[in-house]
mmCIF file of C-alpha atoms in Angstrom:
data_model
loop_
_atom_site.group_PDB
_atom_site.id
_atom_site.type_symbol
_atom_site.label_atom_id
_atom_site.label_comp_id
_atom_site.label_asym_id
_atom_site.label_seq_id
_atom_site.Cartn_x
_atom_site.Cartn_y
_atom_site.Cartn_z
ATOM 1 C CA MET B 1 25.405 -57.313 -151.887
ATOM 2 C CA ASN B 2 26.021 -60.771 -150.437
ATOM 3 C CA HIS B 3 29.788 -60.304 -150.615
ATOM 4 C CA LEU B 4 29.736 -58.031 -147.537
ATOM 5 C CA LYS B 5 30.219 -60.569 -144.745
ATOM 6 C CA PHE B 6 32.049 -58.915 -141.834
ATOM 7 C CA CYS B 7 30.105 -56.934 -139.225
ATOM 8 C CA PRO B 8 31.458 -53.376 -138.857
ATOM 9 C CA LYS B 9 30.612 -53.447 -135.126
ATOM 10 C CA CYS B 10 31.900 -56.806 -133.832
ATOM 11 C CA GLY B 11 34.107 -57.883 -136.761
ATOM 12 C CA HIS B 12 32.657 -61.390 -137.032
ATOM 13 C CA GLU B 13 31.884 -62.952 -140.403
ATOM 14 C CA SER B 14 28.198 -62.903 -139.499
ATOM 15 C CA LEU B 15 26.644 -60.149 -141.636
ATOM 16 C CA LEU B 16 23.555 -61.289 -143.569
ATOM 17 C CA TRP B 17 21.854 -59.391 -146.423
ATOM 18 C CA ASP B 18 18.036 -59.493 -146.459
ATOM 19 C CA GLY B 19 17.899 -59.132 -150.236
ATOM 20 C CA GLU B 20 16.375 -55.670 -150.220
ATOM 21 C CA LYS B 21 17.667 -53.014 -147.845
ATOM 22 C CA LYS B 22 19.311 -54.294 -144.668
ATOM 23 C CA TRP B 23 22.316 -56.206 -143.377
ATOM 24 C CA SER B 24 22.017 -57.806 -139.932
ATOM 25 C CA CYS B 25 24.670 -59.341 -137.726
ATOM 26 C CA SER B 26 23.677 -62.686 -136.253
ATOM 27 C CA ASN B 27 26.397 -62.297 -133.614
ATOM 28 C CA CYS B 28 25.708 -58.860 -132.076
ATOM 29 C CA ASP B 29 22.296 -57.798 -133.501
ATOM 30 C CA TYR B 30 23.852 -54.861 -135.404
ATOM 31 C CA SER B 31 21.776 -53.582 -138.353
ATOM 32 C CA LEU B 32 23.035 -51.609 -141.329
ATOM 33 C CA PHE B 33 20.426 -50.089 -143.637
ATOM 34 C CA HIS B 34 21.040 -49.489 -147.335
ATOM 35 C CA ASN B 35 18.452 -46.751 -147.826
ATOM 36 C CA VAL B 36 17.309 -45.141 -151.060
ATOM 37 C CA ALA B 37 19.647 -42.421 -152.365
ATOM 38 C CA GLY B 38 18.270 -39.157 -153.745
ATOM 39 C CA ALA B 39 19.342 -38.122 -157.241
ATOM 40 C CA VAL B 40 18.341 -35.350 -159.645
ATOM 41 C CA ALA B 41 18.057 -35.146 -163.421
ATOM 42 C CA VAL B 42 17.627 -31.812 -165.211
ATOM 43 C CA ILE B 43 16.026 -31.309 -168.590
ATOM 44 C CA ILE B 44 17.629 -28.196 -170.028
ATOM 45 C CA LYS B 45 15.035 -27.073 -172.565
ATOM 46 C CA HIS B 46 15.187 -24.601 -175.451
ATOM 47 C CA LYS B 47 11.992 -24.337 -177.524
ATOM 48 C CA ASN B 48 11.384 -27.884 -178.858
ATOM 49 C CA GLY B 49 14.819 -29.234 -177.956
ATOM 50 C CA ILE B 50 16.627 -30.546 -174.905
ATOM 51 C CA LEU B 51 20.279 -30.855 -173.927
ATOM 52 C CA LEU B 52 21.536 -34.383 -173.279
ATOM 53 C CA THR B 53 24.940 -35.547 -172.136
ATOM 54 C CA ARG B 54 26.869 -38.648 -173.161
ATOM 55 C CA ARG B 55 28.242 -40.600 -170.215
ATOM 56 C CA ASN B 56 32.019 -40.924 -170.074
ATOM 57 C CA GLN B 57 32.102 -43.446 -167.231
ATOM 58 C CA ASP B 58 30.279 -46.515 -166.015
ATOM 59 C CA PRO B 59 27.595 -47.333 -165.351
ATOM 60 C CA LYS B 60 26.212 -47.041 -168.895
ATOM 61 C CA LYS B 61 29.295 -45.418 -170.429
ATOM 62 C CA GLY B 62 28.513 -44.060 -173.912
ATOM 63 C CA LYS B 63 24.752 -43.798 -173.339
ATOM 64 C CA LEU B 64 22.776 -40.541 -173.314
ATOM 65 C CA ASP B 65 21.848 -39.045 -169.970
ATOM 66 C CA LEU B 66 20.223 -36.013 -168.448
ATOM 67 C CA ALA B 67 22.539 -33.745 -166.471
ATOM 68 C CA GLY B 68 22.382 -34.414 -162.741
ATOM 69 C CA GLY B 69 23.653 -36.598 -159.955
ATOM 70 C CA PHE B 70 23.357 -37.697 -156.353
ATOM 71 C CA VAL B 71 22.119 -35.395 -153.596
ATOM 72 C CA ASP B 72 24.850 -34.664 -151.046
ATOM 73 C CA PRO B 73 24.179 -34.610 -147.291
ATOM 74 C CA LYS B 74 22.568 -31.359 -146.089
ATOM 75 C CA GLU B 75 21.736 -30.338 -149.669
ATOM 76 C CA SER B 76 18.301 -29.765 -151.204
ATOM 77 C CA ALA B 77 17.418 -31.349 -154.545
ATOM 78 C CA GLU B 78 17.411 -27.887 -156.130
ATOM 79 C CA GLU B 79 20.870 -27.127 -154.718
ATOM 80 C CA THR B 80 22.022 -30.437 -156.198
ATOM 81 C CA CYS B 81 20.746 -29.363 -159.630
ATOM 82 C CA VAL B 82 22.732 -26.121 -159.409
ATOM 83 C CA ARG B 83 25.896 -27.868 -158.163
ATOM 84 C CA GLU B 84 25.767 -30.700 -160.695
ATOM 85 C CA LEU B 85 25.209 -28.363 -163.672
ATOM 86 C CA ARG B 86 28.138 -26.239 -162.499
ATOM 87 C CA GLU B 87 30.390 -29.281 -161.935
ATOM 88 C CA GLU B 88 29.494 -31.178 -165.110
ATOM 89 C CA MET B 89 29.112 -28.328 -167.612
ATOM 90 C CA GLN B 90 30.313 -25.118 -165.918
ATOM 91 C CA ILE B 91 26.903 -23.478 -166.339
ATOM 92 C CA GLU B 92 25.231 -21.315 -163.743
ATOM 93 C CA VAL B 93 21.490 -21.662 -163.275
ATOM 94 C CA ASP B 94 18.984 -19.567 -161.376
ATOM 95 C CA ILE B 95 17.675 -21.901 -158.675
ATOM 96 C CA SER B 96 14.305 -20.103 -158.677
ATOM 97 C CA LYS B 97 13.739 -21.108 -162.329
ATOM 98 C CA LEU B 98 14.080 -24.837 -161.738
ATOM 99 C CA LYS B 99 10.696 -26.495 -162.206
ATOM 100 C CA TYR B 100 10.064 -29.793 -160.410
ATOM 101 C CA LEU B 101 8.265 -32.275 -162.688
ATOM 102 C CA ALA B 102 8.187 -35.791 -161.195
ATOM 103 C CA SER B 103 10.010 -38.552 -159.325
ATOM 104 C CA LEU B 104 10.660 -42.183 -160.238
ATOM 105 C CA PRO B 105 12.521 -45.055 -158.586
ATOM 106 C CA ASN B 106 15.671 -46.298 -160.285
ATOM 107 C CA ILE B 107 18.532 -48.751 -159.851
ATOM 108 C CA TYR B 108 22.132 -47.560 -160.151
ATOM 109 C CA GLU B 109 24.766 -50.290 -160.096
ATOM 110 C CA TYR B 110 28.302 -49.122 -159.402
ATOM 111 C CA LYS B 111 31.301 -51.335 -158.596
ATOM 112 C CA ASP B 112 29.122 -54.367 -157.793
ATOM 113 C CA ILE B 113 26.880 -52.446 -155.400
ATOM 114 C CA VAL B 114 23.251 -51.883 -156.369
ATOM 115 C CA TYR B 115 21.925 -48.525 -155.219
ATOM 116 C CA ASN B 116 18.202 -47.924 -155.164
ATOM 117 C CA THR B 117 17.619 -44.285 -156.028
ATOM 118 C CA LEU B 118 14.713 -41.896 -156.111
ATOM 119 C CA ASP B 119 15.286 -39.753 -159.197
ATOM 120 C CA LEU B 120 13.783 -36.263 -159.029
ATOM 121 C CA PHE B 121 13.216 -34.656 -162.428
ATOM 122 C CA TYR B 122 13.481 -30.914 -163.026
ATOM 123 C CA GLU B 123 13.118 -28.683 -166.069
ATOM 124 C CA TYR B 124 15.205 -25.587 -166.735
ATOM 125 C CA GLU B 125 14.239 -23.469 -169.746
ATOM 126 C CA VAL B 126 16.856 -21.335 -171.468
ATOM 127 C CA ALA B 127 16.320 -18.463 -173.939
ATOM 128 C CA ASN B 128 19.214 -19.532 -176.179
ATOM 129 C CA LYS B 129 21.210 -22.646 -176.923
ATOM 130 C CA PHE B 130 24.732 -22.446 -175.582
ATOM 131 C CA GLU B 131 28.094 -24.178 -175.811
ATOM 132 C CA VAL B 132 29.147 -26.241 -172.840
ATOM 133 C CA GLN B 133 32.513 -26.578 -171.080
ATOM 134 C CA LEU B 134 32.574 -30.262 -170.194
ATOM 135 C CA GLU B 135 33.892 -32.091 -167.178
ATOM 136 C CA LEU B 136 35.395 -34.858 -169.340
ATOM 137 C CA SER B 137 35.764 -37.286 -166.464
ATOM 138 C CA GLU B 138 31.969 -37.552 -166.389
ATOM 139 C CA ILE B 139 30.685 -36.430 -169.813
ATOM 140 C CA SER B 140 32.187 -37.001 -173.260
ATOM 141 C CA GLU B 141 29.840 -34.635 -175.122
ATOM 142 C CA THR B 142 26.587 -32.723 -174.998
ATOM 143 C CA ILE B 143 23.910 -32.903 -177.664
ATOM 144 C CA TRP B 144 20.983 -30.602 -178.357
ATOM 145 C CA ILE B 145 18.220 -32.814 -179.746
ATOM 146 C CA LYS B 146 14.661 -32.150 -180.843
ATOM 147 C CA ILE B 147 12.278 -33.831 -178.433
ATOM 148 C CA SER B 148 10.493 -35.499 -181.375
ATOM 149 C CA ASP B 149 13.826 -37.036 -182.556
ATOM 150 C CA LEU B 150 14.702 -38.598 -179.202
ATOM 151 C CA ASN B 151 15.409 -42.355 -179.331
ATOM 152 C CA LEU B 152 14.650 -43.716 -175.864
ATOM 153 C CA GLU B 153 16.840 -46.797 -176.466
ATOM 154 C CA GLU B 154 19.881 -44.488 -176.388
ATOM 155 C CA ILE B 155 19.020 -43.270 -172.864
ATOM 156 C CA ALA B 156 21.160 -44.726 -170.059
ATOM 157 C CA PHE B 157 18.718 -45.272 -167.204
ATOM 158 C CA ASP B 158 15.257 -46.831 -167.014
ATOM 159 C CA SER B 159 13.816 -44.032 -164.866
ATOM 160 C CA GLN B 160 14.874 -41.464 -167.474
ATOM 161 C CA LYS B 161 13.434 -43.583 -170.302
ATOM 162 C CA ALA B 162 10.091 -43.804 -168.490
ATOM 163 C CA PHE B 163 10.109 -40.127 -167.618
ATOM 164 C CA LEU B 164 11.096 -38.965 -171.112
ATOM 165 C CA LYS B 165 8.422 -41.200 -172.696
ATOM 166 C CA ASN B 166 5.786 -39.290 -170.707
ATOM 167 C CA TYR B 167 7.548 -35.956 -171.304
ATOM 168 C CA ILE B 168 7.551 -36.493 -175.082
ATOM 169 C CA ASN B 169 3.843 -37.357 -175.080
ATOM 170 C CA SER B 170 2.749 -34.437 -172.894
#
């Protein structure tokens, strides 16, 4: 984050990072906040199994992940779940059947920028397993896995590891 040096307001090389969430310009007193980004993760559940995706891009390319993504402006977390599942796997979900479970902080590093996120976890139960049409730019495959067979070391993000550890034991 220290590599951002030029103030977007006055243009001077006077932008200073506070190490957590704010850049300040020592020349014109401009402040730029790097606030927490909202993100969702959806556990698609069928009986004793869940659907995981394998990441096809960095960060954590090749690791297992829950379907989801960042909340867009003017979008609810539930609307994000619906949009992301449609975009990533071409599946339509009933927004009223999404069940909020928990939230956890996370860190998402992308192109040398560290984003602090608040990951909101949802569950969506399905009556039958289904085949998925993938958005290959984001996901290389989907895997139905028994909850009891889940290896947390294969999971991409720390917030999901922590959440799934509790989910498995509940």
